[in-house]
PDB file of C-alpha atoms and ligand atoms in Angstrom:
ATOM      1  CA  UNK A  86     110.136 149.991 129.175  1.00  0.00           C
ATOM      2  CA  UNK A  87     108.779 147.586 131.744  1.00  0.00           C
ATOM      3  CA  UNK A  88     108.400 144.075 130.527  1.00  0.00           C
ATOM      4  CA  UNK A  89     106.947 142.738 133.933  1.00  0.00           C
ATOM      5  CA  UNK A  90     103.174 143.128 134.886  1.00  0.00           C
ATOM      6  CA  UNK A  91     101.214 141.865 137.692  1.00  0.00           C
ATOM      7  CA  UNK A  92     101.040 139.487 139.537  1.00  0.00           C
ATOM      8  CA  UNK A  93      97.456 139.316 138.232  1.00  0.00           C
ATOM      9  CA  UNK A  94      94.836 136.725 139.176  1.00  0.00           C
ATOM     10  CA  UNK A  95      94.631 134.543 136.098  1.00  0.00           C
ATOM     11  CA  UNK A  96      91.819 131.941 135.664  1.00  0.00           C
ATOM     12  CA  UNK A  97      94.221 129.398 134.344  1.00  0.00           C
ATOM     13  CA  UNK A  98      97.381 129.956 136.378  1.00  0.00           C
ATOM     14  CA  UNK A  99      96.340 131.575 139.675  1.00  0.00           C
ATOM     15  CA  UNK A 100      98.616 134.646 140.607  1.00  0.00           C
ATOM     16  CA  UNK A 101     100.649 135.140 137.573  1.00  0.00           C
ATOM     17  CA  UNK A 102     103.504 137.471 137.040  1.00  0.00           C
ATOM     18  CA  UNK A 103     103.509 138.409 133.389  1.00  0.00           C
ATOM     19  CA  UNK A 104     106.547 138.795 131.272  1.00  0.00           C
ATOM     20  CA  UNK A 105     105.974 140.697 127.993  1.00  0.00           C
ATOM     21  CA  UNK A 106     108.405 139.254 125.425  1.00  0.00           C
ATOM     22  CA  UNK A 107     107.376 140.735 122.387  1.00  0.00           C
ATOM     23  CA  UNK A 108     106.519 144.375 121.068  1.00  0.00           C
ATOM     24  CA  UNK A 109     102.974 145.001 119.995  1.00  0.00           C
ATOM     25  CA  UNK A 110     101.635 143.682 117.863  1.00  0.00           C
ATOM     26  CA  UNK A 111     104.157 141.108 116.338  1.00  0.00           C
ATOM     27  CA  UNK A 112     102.593 137.821 115.617  1.00  0.00           C
ATOM     28  CA  UNK A 113     102.441 134.731 113.568  1.00  0.00           C
ATOM     29  CA  UNK A 114      98.743 135.116 113.321  1.00  0.00           C
ATOM     30  CA  UNK A 115      96.264 137.986 112.944  1.00  0.00           C
ATOM     31  CA  UNK A 116      93.367 136.074 114.657  1.00  0.00           C
ATOM     32  CA  UNK A 117      89.719 137.537 114.127  1.00  0.00           C
ATOM     33  CA  UNK A 118      89.106 137.298 117.785  1.00  0.00           C
ATOM     34  CA  UNK A 119      92.361 139.019 119.114  1.00  0.00           C
ATOM     35  CA  UNK A 120      91.815 141.147 122.107  1.00  0.00           C
ATOM     36  CA  UNK A 121      95.248 142.940 121.682  1.00  0.00           C
ATOM     37  CA  UNK A 122      94.238 144.343 118.277  1.00  0.00           C
ATOM     38  CA  UNK A 123      95.072 143.840 114.533  1.00  0.00           C
ATOM     39  CA  UNK A 124      98.610 142.410 113.821  1.00  0.00           C
ATOM     40  CA  UNK A 125     100.954 145.078 112.438  1.00  0.00           C
ATOM     41  CA  UNK A 126     103.790 142.859 112.205  1.00  0.00           C
ATOM     42  CA  UNK A 127     102.718 139.601 110.646  1.00  0.00           C
ATOM     43  CA  UNK A 128     105.817 137.200 110.567  1.00  0.00           C
ATOM     44  CA  UNK A 129     107.415 134.049 111.128  1.00  0.00           C
ATOM     45  CA  UNK A 130     110.910 135.603 111.623  1.00  0.00           C
ATOM     46  CA  UNK A 131     112.346 135.041 114.980  1.00  0.00           C
ATOM     47  CA  UNK A 132     114.760 137.765 116.478  1.00  0.00           C
ATOM     48  CA  UNK A 133     116.035 138.413 119.735  1.00  0.00           C
ATOM     49  CA  UNK A 134     114.136 141.194 121.511  1.00  0.00           C
ATOM     50  CA  UNK A 135     115.383 143.044 124.716  1.00  0.00           C
ATOM     51  CA  UNK A 136     116.672 139.830 126.093  1.00  0.00           C
ATOM     52  CA  UNK A 137     119.278 141.265 128.428  1.00  0.00           C
ATOM     53  CA  UNK A 138     116.824 143.916 129.642  1.00  0.00           C
ATOM     54  CA  UNK A 139     114.125 141.380 130.272  1.00  0.00           C
ATOM     55  CA  UNK A 140     116.389 139.264 132.323  1.00  0.00           C
ATOM     56  CA  UNK A 141     117.685 142.155 134.224  1.00  0.00           C
ATOM     57  CA  UNK A 142     114.234 143.210 135.212  1.00  0.00           C
ATOM     58  CA  UNK A 143     113.298 139.787 136.371  1.00  0.00           C
ATOM     59  CA  UNK A 144     116.576 139.690 138.594  1.00  0.00           C
ATOM     60  CA  UNK A 145     115.892 143.116 139.992  1.00  0.00           C
ATOM     61  CA  UNK A 146     112.207 142.088 140.755  1.00  0.00           C
ATOM     62  CA  UNK A 147     113.287 138.911 142.608  1.00  0.00           C
ATOM     63  CA  UNK A 148     115.887 140.904 144.770  1.00  0.00           C
ATOM     64  CA  UNK A 149     112.796 142.138 146.679  1.00  0.00           C
ATOM     65  CA  UNK A 150     109.546 140.745 145.279  1.00  0.00           C
ATOM     66  CA  UNK A 151     106.657 142.909 146.280  1.00  0.00           C
ATOM     67  CA  UNK A 152     104.009 140.045 146.053  1.00  0.00           C
ATOM     68  CA  UNK A 153     104.095 136.157 145.641  1.00  0.00           C
ATOM     69  CA  UNK A 154     103.240 134.416 142.478  1.00  0.00           C
ATOM     70  CA  UNK A 155     101.926 130.933 141.513  1.00  0.00           C
ATOM     71  CA  UNK A 156     103.592 131.272 138.092  1.00  0.00           C
ATOM     72  CA  UNK A 157     106.003 133.462 135.942  1.00  0.00           C
ATOM     73  CA  UNK A 158     104.228 133.476 132.707  1.00  0.00           C
ATOM     74  CA  UNK A 159     105.990 134.438 129.403  1.00  0.00           C
ATOM     75  CA  UNK A 160     103.435 136.051 127.041  1.00  0.00           C
ATOM     76  CA  UNK A 161     103.225 139.250 125.109  1.00  0.00           C
ATOM     77  CA  UNK A 162     101.400 141.548 122.904  1.00  0.00           C
ATOM     78  CA  UNK A 163     101.800 138.894 120.151  1.00  0.00           C
ATOM     79  CA  UNK A 164     103.531 135.596 119.946  1.00  0.00           C
ATOM     80  CA  UNK A 165     106.264 135.211 122.637  1.00  0.00           C
ATOM     81  CA  UNK A 166     108.148 132.504 120.765  1.00  0.00           C
ATOM     82  CA  UNK A 167     108.939 134.945 117.988  1.00  0.00           C
ATOM     83  CA  UNK A 168     111.599 136.296 120.590  1.00  0.00           C
ATOM     84  CA  UNK A 169     114.619 134.214 119.760  1.00  0.00           C
ATOM     85  CA  UNK A 170     115.959 134.675 123.373  1.00  0.00           C
ATOM     86  CA  UNK A 171     112.867 132.788 124.840  1.00  0.00           C
ATOM     87  CA  UNK A 172     115.105 129.911 125.903  1.00  0.00           C
ATOM     88  CA  UNK A 173     117.734 132.079 127.449  1.00  0.00           C
ATOM     89  CA  UNK A 174     115.046 133.866 129.358  1.00  0.00           C
ATOM     90  CA  UNK A 175     113.569 130.608 130.549  1.00  0.00           C
ATOM     91  CA  UNK A 176     117.076 129.404 131.775  1.00  0.00           C
ATOM     92  CA  UNK A 177     117.679 132.722 133.543  1.00  0.00           C
ATOM     93  CA  UNK A 178     114.494 132.679 135.418  1.00  0.00           C
ATOM     94  CA  UNK A 179     115.166 129.034 136.390  1.00  0.00           C
ATOM     95  CA  UNK A 180     118.387 130.329 137.857  1.00  0.00           C
ATOM     96  CA  UNK A 181     116.695 133.176 139.619  1.00  0.00           C
ATOM     97  CA  UNK A 182     113.638 131.664 141.342  1.00  0.00           C
ATOM     98  CA  UNK A 183     111.887 128.252 141.847  1.00  0.00           C
ATOM     99  CA  UNK A 184     108.547 129.766 140.899  1.00  0.00           C
ATOM    100  CA  UNK A 185     107.225 127.492 137.962  1.00  0.00           C
ATOM    101  CA  UNK A 186     107.404 129.118 134.362  1.00  0.00           C
ATOM    102  CA  UNK A 187     104.403 129.031 132.036  1.00  0.00           C
ATOM    103  CA  UNK A 188     104.501 129.968 128.327  1.00  0.00           C
ATOM    104  CA  UNK A 189     101.367 131.295 126.626  1.00  0.00           C
ATOM    105  CA  UNK A 190     101.913 130.685 123.032  1.00  0.00           C
ATOM    106  CA  UNK A 191      99.807 130.084 119.721  1.00  0.00           C
ATOM    107  CA  UNK A 192     102.055 127.107 119.184  1.00  0.00           C
ATOM    108  CA  UNK A 193     102.668 127.945 115.438  1.00  0.00           C
ATOM    109  CA  UNK A 194     106.395 127.778 115.767  1.00  0.00           C
ATOM    110  CA  UNK A 195     106.716 124.420 117.500  1.00  0.00           C
ATOM    111  CA  UNK A 196     107.323 122.816 114.212  1.00  0.00           C
ATOM    112  CA  UNK A 197     110.800 124.126 114.543  1.00  0.00           C
ATOM    113  CA  UNK A 198     112.880 121.920 116.610  1.00  0.00           C
ATOM    114  CA  UNK A 199     114.870 124.811 118.191  1.00  0.00           C
ATOM    115  CA  UNK A 200     111.706 126.200 119.529  1.00  0.00           C
ATOM    116  CA  UNK A 201     110.722 122.969 121.102  1.00  0.00           C
ATOM    117  CA  UNK A 202     114.065 122.800 122.611  1.00  0.00           C
ATOM    118  CA  UNK A 203     113.899 126.262 124.050  1.00  0.00           C
ATOM    119  CA  UNK A 204     110.634 125.604 125.734  1.00  0.00           C
ATOM    120  CA  UNK A 205     111.795 122.215 127.102  1.00  0.00           C
ATOM    121  CA  UNK A 206     112.673 123.670 130.574  1.00  0.00           C
ATOM    122  CA  UNK A 207     109.192 125.528 131.091  1.00  0.00           C
ATOM    123  CA  UNK A 208     106.781 123.905 133.651  1.00  0.00           C
ATOM    124  CA  UNK A 209     103.642 124.525 131.699  1.00  0.00           C
ATOM    125  CA  UNK A 210     103.274 125.467 127.956  1.00  0.00           C
ATOM    126  CA  UNK A 211      99.683 126.580 126.931  1.00  0.00           C
ATOM    127  CA  UNK A 212      99.323 126.467 123.180  1.00  0.00           C
ATOM    128  CA  UNK A 213      96.204 127.110 121.312  1.00  0.00           C
ATOM    129  CA  UNK A 214      94.456 125.390 118.438  1.00  0.00           C
ATOM    130  CA  UNK A 215      91.349 126.826 117.054  1.00  0.00           C
ATOM    131  CA  UNK A 216      90.764 125.105 113.767  1.00  0.00           C
ATOM    132  CA  UNK A 217      91.620 121.603 112.253  1.00  0.00           C
ATOM    133  CA  UNK A 218      90.673 122.342 108.631  1.00  0.00           C
ATOM    134  CA  UNK A 219      92.863 124.684 106.462  1.00  0.00           C
ATOM    135  CA  UNK A 220      89.911 126.771 105.425  1.00  0.00           C
ATOM    136  CA  UNK A 221      88.733 127.287 109.005  1.00  0.00           C
ATOM    137  CA  UNK A 222      92.327 127.835 110.197  1.00  0.00           C
ATOM    138  CA  UNK A 223      92.832 130.699 107.598  1.00  0.00           C
ATOM    139  CA  UNK A 224      89.345 132.288 108.376  1.00  0.00           C
ATOM    140  CA  UNK A 225      90.076 132.551 112.130  1.00  0.00           C
ATOM    141  CA  UNK A 226      93.817 132.731 112.488  1.00  0.00           C
ATOM    142  CA  UNK A 227      94.876 134.531 109.334  1.00  0.00           C
ATOM    143  CA  UNK A 228      98.401 133.104 109.453  1.00  0.00           C
ATOM    144  CA  UNK A 229     101.677 134.716 108.079  1.00  0.00           C
ATOM    145  CA  UNK A 230     102.431 133.724 104.614  1.00  0.00           C
ATOM    146  CA  UNK A 231     104.104 130.195 104.489  1.00  0.00           C
ATOM    147  CA  UNK A 232     102.434 128.904 107.606  1.00  0.00           C
ATOM    148  CA  UNK A 233      99.945 126.005 107.233  1.00  0.00           C
ATOM    149  CA  UNK A 234      97.751 124.100 109.515  1.00  0.00           C
ATOM    150  CA  UNK A 235      99.619 120.926 108.644  1.00  0.00           C
ATOM    151  CA  UNK A 236     102.846 122.518 109.973  1.00  0.00           C
ATOM    152  CA  UNK A 237     100.941 123.633 113.294  1.00  0.00           C
ATOM    153  CA  UNK A 238      99.434 120.244 113.995  1.00  0.00           C
ATOM    154  CA  UNK A 239     102.936 118.622 113.280  1.00  0.00           C
ATOM    155  CA  UNK A 240     104.622 120.969 115.743  1.00  0.00           C
ATOM    156  CA  UNK A 241     102.037 120.332 118.550  1.00  0.00           C
ATOM    157  CA  UNK A 242     102.273 116.507 118.176  1.00  0.00           C
ATOM    158  CA  UNK A 243     106.219 116.556 118.030  1.00  0.00           C
ATOM    159  CA  UNK A 244     106.189 118.959 121.039  1.00  0.00           C
ATOM    160  CA  UNK A 245     103.853 116.608 122.975  1.00  0.00           C
ATOM    161  CA  UNK A 246     106.212 113.504 122.181  1.00  0.00           C
ATOM    162  CA  UNK A 247     109.545 115.404 123.467  1.00  0.00           C
ATOM    163  CA  UNK A 248     108.195 117.616 126.046  1.00  0.00           C
ATOM    164  CA  UNK A 249     108.114 116.508 129.786  1.00  0.00           C
ATOM    165  CA  UNK A 250     106.100 119.349 131.344  1.00  0.00           C
ATOM    166  CA  UNK A 251     102.593 120.058 131.326  1.00  0.00           C
ATOM    167  CA  UNK A 252     100.837 120.897 128.023  1.00  0.00           C
ATOM    168  CA  UNK A 253      97.332 122.712 128.234  1.00  0.00           C
ATOM    169  CA  UNK A 254      95.693 123.236 124.733  1.00  0.00           C
ATOM    170  CA  UNK A 255      93.383 126.250 124.634  1.00  0.00           C
ATOM    171  CA  UNK A 256      90.387 126.131 121.997  1.00  0.00           C
ATOM    172  CA  UNK A 257      88.851 129.373 120.999  1.00  0.00           C
ATOM    173  CA  UNK A 258      85.232 128.648 119.965  1.00  0.00           C
ATOM    174  CA  UNK A 259      83.448 131.040 117.758  1.00  0.00           C
ATOM    175  CA  UNK A 260      79.836 130.940 116.902  1.00  0.00           C
ATOM    176  CA  UNK A 261      79.077 129.674 113.287  1.00  0.00           C
ATOM    177  CA  UNK A 262      82.773 129.326 112.487  1.00  0.00           C
ATOM    178  CA  UNK A 263      84.403 126.343 114.289  1.00  0.00           C
ATOM    179  CA  UNK A 264      81.444 125.104 116.354  1.00  0.00           C
ATOM    180  CA  UNK A 265      79.717 123.031 113.488  1.00  0.00           C
ATOM    181  CA  UNK A 266      79.387 119.251 113.884  1.00  0.00           C
ATOM    182  CA  UNK A 267      81.971 118.534 111.268  1.00  0.00           C
ATOM    183  CA  UNK A 268      84.583 120.837 112.770  1.00  0.00           C
ATOM    184  CA  UNK A 269      84.021 119.638 116.259  1.00  0.00           C
ATOM    185  CA  UNK A 270      84.224 115.915 115.197  1.00  0.00           C
ATOM    186  CA  UNK A 271      87.586 116.770 113.446  1.00  0.00           C
ATOM    187  CA  UNK A 272      88.756 118.595 116.444  1.00  0.00           C
ATOM    188  CA  UNK A 273      88.071 115.959 118.751  1.00  0.00           C
ATOM    189  CA  UNK A 274      90.160 113.537 116.637  1.00  0.00           C
ATOM    190  CA  UNK A 275      93.101 115.901 116.622  1.00  0.00           C
ATOM    191  CA  UNK A 276      92.943 116.566 120.378  1.00  0.00           C
ATOM    192  CA  UNK A 277      93.182 112.859 120.899  1.00  0.00           C
ATOM    193  CA  UNK A 278      96.220 112.577 118.481  1.00  0.00           C
ATOM    194  CA  UNK A 279      97.851 115.569 120.338  1.00  0.00           C
ATOM    195  CA  UNK A 280      97.095 114.144 123.835  1.00  0.00           C
ATOM    196  CA  UNK A 281      97.420 117.265 125.893  1.00  0.00           C
ATOM    197  CA  UNK A 282      97.171 117.233 129.641  1.00  0.00           C
ATOM    198  CA  UNK A 283      94.390 119.447 129.646  1.00  0.00           C
ATOM    199  CA  UNK A 284      91.882 120.931 127.165  1.00  0.00           C
ATOM    200  CA  UNK A 285      90.575 124.358 127.984  1.00  0.00           C
ATOM    201  CA  UNK A 286      87.682 125.945 126.151  1.00  0.00           C
ATOM    202  CA  UNK A 287      87.310 129.655 125.542  1.00  0.00           C
ATOM    203  CA  UNK A 288      85.070 131.880 123.554  1.00  0.00           C
ATOM    204  CA  UNK A 289      84.992 135.573 122.467  1.00  0.00           C
ATOM    205  CA  UNK A 290      83.842 137.211 125.729  1.00  0.00           C
ATOM    206  CA  UNK A 291      86.161 140.093 125.259  1.00  0.00           C
ATOM    207  CA  UNK A 292      86.432 142.944 122.505  1.00  0.00           C
ATOM    208  CA  UNK A 293      87.505 141.297 119.344  1.00  0.00           C
ATOM    209  CA  UNK A 294      89.068 142.665 116.054  1.00  0.00           C
ATOM    210  CA  UNK A 295      86.247 141.506 113.832  1.00  0.00           C
ATOM    211  CA  UNK A 296      82.888 141.823 115.099  1.00  0.00           C
ATOM    212  CA  UNK A 297      81.784 138.613 113.376  1.00  0.00           C
ATOM    213  CA  UNK A 298      83.907 136.487 115.760  1.00  0.00           C
ATOM    214  CA  UNK A 299      81.020 135.978 118.185  1.00  0.00           C
ATOM    215  CA  UNK A 300      80.856 134.157 121.493  1.00  0.00           C
ATOM    216  CA  UNK A 301      79.027 130.992 122.184  1.00  0.00           C
ATOM    217  CA  UNK A 302      76.825 131.185 125.357  1.00  0.00           C
ATOM    218  CA  UNK A 303      77.427 128.984 128.436  1.00  0.00           C
ATOM    219  CA  UNK A 304      75.109 126.242 127.555  1.00  0.00           C
ATOM    220  CA  UNK A 305      76.700 125.849 124.110  1.00  0.00           C
ATOM    221  CA  UNK A 306      79.993 125.759 125.635  1.00  0.00           C
ATOM    222  CA  UNK A 307      78.989 123.044 128.210  1.00  0.00           C
ATOM    223  CA  UNK A 308      77.634 120.894 125.390  1.00  0.00           C
ATOM    224  CA  UNK A 309      80.904 121.035 123.498  1.00  0.00           C
ATOM    225  CA  UNK A 310      82.978 120.279 126.470  1.00  0.00           C
ATOM    226  CA  UNK A 311      80.777 117.140 127.167  1.00  0.00           C
ATOM    227  CA  UNK A 312      81.210 116.244 123.547  1.00  0.00           C
ATOM    228  CA  UNK A 313      84.958 116.659 123.472  1.00  0.00           C
ATOM    229  CA  UNK A 314      85.361 114.714 126.807  1.00  0.00           C
ATOM    230  CA  UNK A 315      88.950 114.315 127.951  1.00  0.00           C
ATOM    231  CA  UNK A 316      88.252 116.431 130.809  1.00  0.00           C
ATOM    232  CA  UNK A 317      87.657 119.526 128.683  1.00  0.00           C
ATOM    233  CA  UNK A 318      87.062 122.596 131.028  1.00  0.00           C
ATOM    234  CA  UNK A 319      85.498 125.930 130.200  1.00  0.00           C
ATOM    235  CA  UNK A 320      87.876 128.784 130.876  1.00  0.00           C
ATOM    236  CA  UNK A 321      85.690 131.638 129.401  1.00  0.00           C
ATOM    237  CA  UNK A 322      84.361 133.917 132.224  1.00  0.00           C
ATOM    238  CA  UNK A 323      80.618 134.476 131.768  1.00  0.00           C
ATOM    239  CA  UNK A 324      80.322 135.877 135.204  1.00  0.00           C
ATOM    240  CA  UNK A 325      83.235 136.995 137.145  1.00  0.00           C
ATOM    241  CA  UNK A 326      82.910 136.752 140.962  1.00  0.00           C
ATOM    242  CA  UNK A 327      85.227 139.025 142.802  1.00  0.00           C
ATOM    243  CA  UNK A 328      88.072 137.399 144.927  1.00  0.00           C
ATOM    244  CA  UNK A 329      89.302 139.001 147.756  1.00  0.00           C
ATOM    245  CA  UNK A 330      93.075 138.744 147.712  1.00  0.00           C
ATOM    246  CA  UNK A 331      96.029 140.771 148.785  1.00  0.00           C
ATOM    247  CA  UNK A 332      97.286 142.633 145.650  1.00  0.00           C
ATOM    248  CA  UNK A 333      97.485 146.343 145.897  1.00  0.00           C
ATOM    249  CA  UNK A 334      95.809 148.306 143.069  1.00  0.00           C
ATOM    250  CA  UNK A 335      97.909 151.231 142.270  1.00  0.00           C
ATOM    251  CA  UNK A 336      97.057 153.503 139.353  1.00  0.00           C
ATOM    252  CA  UNK A 337     100.270 152.498 137.689  1.00  0.00           C
ATOM    253  CA  UNK A 338      99.391 148.918 137.756  1.00  0.00           C
ATOM    254  CA  UNK A 339      95.835 149.469 136.475  1.00  0.00           C
ATOM    255  CA  UNK A 340      97.082 151.578 133.739  1.00  0.00           C
ATOM    256  CA  UNK A 341      99.667 149.051 132.690  1.00  0.00           C
ATOM    257  CA  UNK A 342      97.278 146.334 132.642  1.00  0.00           C
ATOM    258  CA  UNK A 343      94.826 148.407 130.487  1.00  0.00           C
ATOM    259  CA  UNK A 344      97.629 149.295 127.977  1.00  0.00           C
ATOM    260  CA  UNK A 345      97.927 145.568 127.190  1.00  0.00           C
ATOM    261  CA  UNK A 346      94.169 144.864 126.594  1.00  0.00           C
ATOM    262  CA  UNK A 347      90.838 146.325 127.245  1.00  0.00           C
ATOM    263  CA  UNK A 348      89.279 145.089 130.326  1.00  0.00           C
ATOM    264  CA  UNK A 349      85.881 145.475 132.368  1.00  0.00           C
ATOM    265  CA  UNK A 350      85.908 146.845 135.934  1.00  0.00           C
ATOM    266  CA  UNK A 351      84.921 143.182 136.952  1.00  0.00           C
ATOM    267  CA  UNK A 352      87.970 141.868 134.992  1.00  0.00           C
ATOM    268  CA  UNK A 353      90.222 144.228 136.888  1.00  0.00           C
ATOM    269  CA  UNK A 354      88.627 143.511 140.155  1.00  0.00           C
ATOM    270  CA  UNK A 355      89.223 139.819 139.688  1.00  0.00           C
ATOM    271  CA  UNK A 356      92.673 140.132 138.253  1.00  0.00           C
ATOM    272  CA  UNK A 357      93.814 142.561 141.178  1.00  0.00           C
ATOM    273  CA  UNK A 358      91.683 140.402 143.803  1.00  0.00           C
ATOM    274  CA  UNK A 359      90.088 143.605 145.028  1.00  0.00           C
ATOM    275  CA  UNK A 360      86.291 144.484 145.613  1.00  0.00           C
ATOM    276  CA  UNK A 361      84.569 145.667 142.531  1.00  0.00           C
ATOM    277  CA  UNK A 362      83.413 149.165 144.080  1.00  0.00           C
ATOM    278  CA  UNK A 363      86.838 149.973 144.916  1.00  0.00           C
ATOM    279  CA  UNK A 364      88.155 149.249 141.474  1.00  0.00           C
ATOM    280  CA  UNK A 365      85.240 151.044 139.932  1.00  0.00           C
ATOM    281  CA  UNK A 366      86.020 154.127 141.982  1.00  0.00           C
ATOM    282  CA  UNK A 367      89.654 154.098 140.840  1.00  0.00           C
ATOM    283  CA  UNK A 368      88.574 153.674 137.358  1.00  0.00           C
ATOM    284  CA  UNK A 369      86.185 156.570 137.430  1.00  0.00           C
ATOM    285  CA  UNK A 370      88.840 158.820 138.896  1.00  0.00           C
ATOM    286  CA  UNK A 371      91.448 157.629 136.266  1.00  0.00           C
ATOM    287  CA  UNK A 372      88.739 158.338 133.604  1.00  0.00           C
ATOM    288  CA  UNK A 373      87.974 161.937 134.842  1.00  0.00           C
ATOM    289  CA  UNK A 374      91.737 162.434 134.806  1.00  0.00           C
ATOM    290  CA  UNK A 375      91.868 161.313 131.075  1.00  0.00           C
ATOM    291  CA  UNK A 376      94.182 158.406 131.931  1.00  0.00           C
ATOM    292  CA  UNK A 377      91.743 155.670 130.896  1.00  0.00           C
ATOM    293  CA  UNK A 378      88.652 155.794 128.423  1.00  0.00           C
ATOM    294  CA  UNK A 379      85.664 153.561 128.481  1.00  0.00           C
ATOM    295  CA  UNK A 380      83.837 152.210 125.593  1.00  0.00           C
ATOM    296  CA  UNK A 381      80.851 149.796 125.337  1.00  0.00           C
ATOM    297  CA  UNK A 382      81.185 146.536 123.677  1.00  0.00           C
ATOM    298  CA  UNK A 383      78.206 144.058 123.736  1.00  0.00           C
ATOM    299  CA  UNK A 384      76.531 145.894 126.497  1.00  0.00           C
ATOM    300  CA  UNK A 385      79.743 145.767 128.542  1.00  0.00           C
ATOM    301  CA  UNK A 386      81.962 148.770 129.568  1.00  0.00           C
ATOM    302  CA  UNK A 387      85.619 148.065 128.628  1.00  0.00           C
ATOM    303  CA  UNK A 388      88.444 150.262 129.865  1.00  0.00           C
ATOM    304  CA  UNK A 389      91.561 151.147 127.963  1.00  0.00           C
ATOM    305  CA  UNK A 390      94.454 153.310 129.000  1.00  0.00           C
ATOM    306  CA  UNK A 391      95.122 156.476 127.289  1.00  0.00           C
ATOM    307  CA  UNK A 392      98.551 157.887 126.369  1.00  0.00           C
ATOM    308  CA  UNK A 393      99.480 160.238 129.140  1.00  0.00           C
ATOM    309  CA  UNK A 394      99.082 163.914 128.172  1.00  0.00           C
ATOM    310  CA  UNK A 395     101.812 166.026 129.994  1.00  0.00           C
TER     311      UNK A 395
HETATM  312  S1  LIG B 656      97.826 134.505 118.292  1.00  0.00           S
HETATM  313 FE1  LIG B 656      97.195 135.486 120.095  1.00  0.00          FE
HETATM  314  S2  LIG B 656      98.294 137.492 119.871  1.00  0.00           S
HETATM  315 FE2  LIG B 656      98.390 136.629 117.937  1.00  0.00          FE
HETATM  316  S3  LIG B 656      96.649 137.409 116.881  1.00  0.00           S
HETATM  317 FE3  LIG B 656      95.995 135.487 117.681  1.00  0.00          FE
HETATM  318  S4  LIG B 656      95.001 136.058 119.508  1.00  0.00           S
HETATM  319 FE4  LIG B 656      96.298 137.759 119.001  1.00  0.00          FE
END
């Protein structure tokens, strides 16, 4: 199994070499907007997962890296801090390369001091926070038994106090759920108390688990960003201009990316830094060969990889 993917062109991190730390779909949450799918293993229990194999793969990759990266991003098809080896992996990456390390996390385990310590050497930690009332938290995030919003907020605040790196907080806004005046006023207060370096606003522009998790439009997002202040930026991609860059789109890379999450041809073109027609041509060929499938969602075609039939 390969745990590395990319480098992909990420809106938040530039050229990002992804490291998948957790098997699908293991998470502390079962979010209604998750693009990976339903959580099949909802847990708070941390266990080491393929730590040596992951470090070996990173070491081998950097013996002869095929492309440059702006960040090495620890993520996964679920919550990466559930991998009890995450601290060891960050330490190993720091030994192998000077490329900064980013961690994409839902932040739920930051109430545990050992998790905070394990992330201490990362350069950027990108936790999420979607709700600041227990009821909305349960409605959106559907947490593992035993996890409360109070624990999550305490963890975020404790981490901010101890952590010396950059903390970029992502908020997923959902129409009619956490975009009410009362929710936004409370969110603004909590963000001020957490004091992240950046606030990044997202909405459900990709396929979601529950169809009632609906996106806000650009105008609504801009109004919320202005209300929240503190330099809140919108990271949801309403239109996705293609960027010409140098990554080579091989079938294996495309299929690997589509096995992690469904993407439009535009998403792929942007991630790979390739012209859209070139990516569309490749997808049509892969579709004809039965390697990827295409489904419509909110009037957009999303591709997924299909298990290889041999
Ligand atoms: S925290 Fe992330 S991976 Fe886990 S269910 Fe929510 S969106 Fe999916």
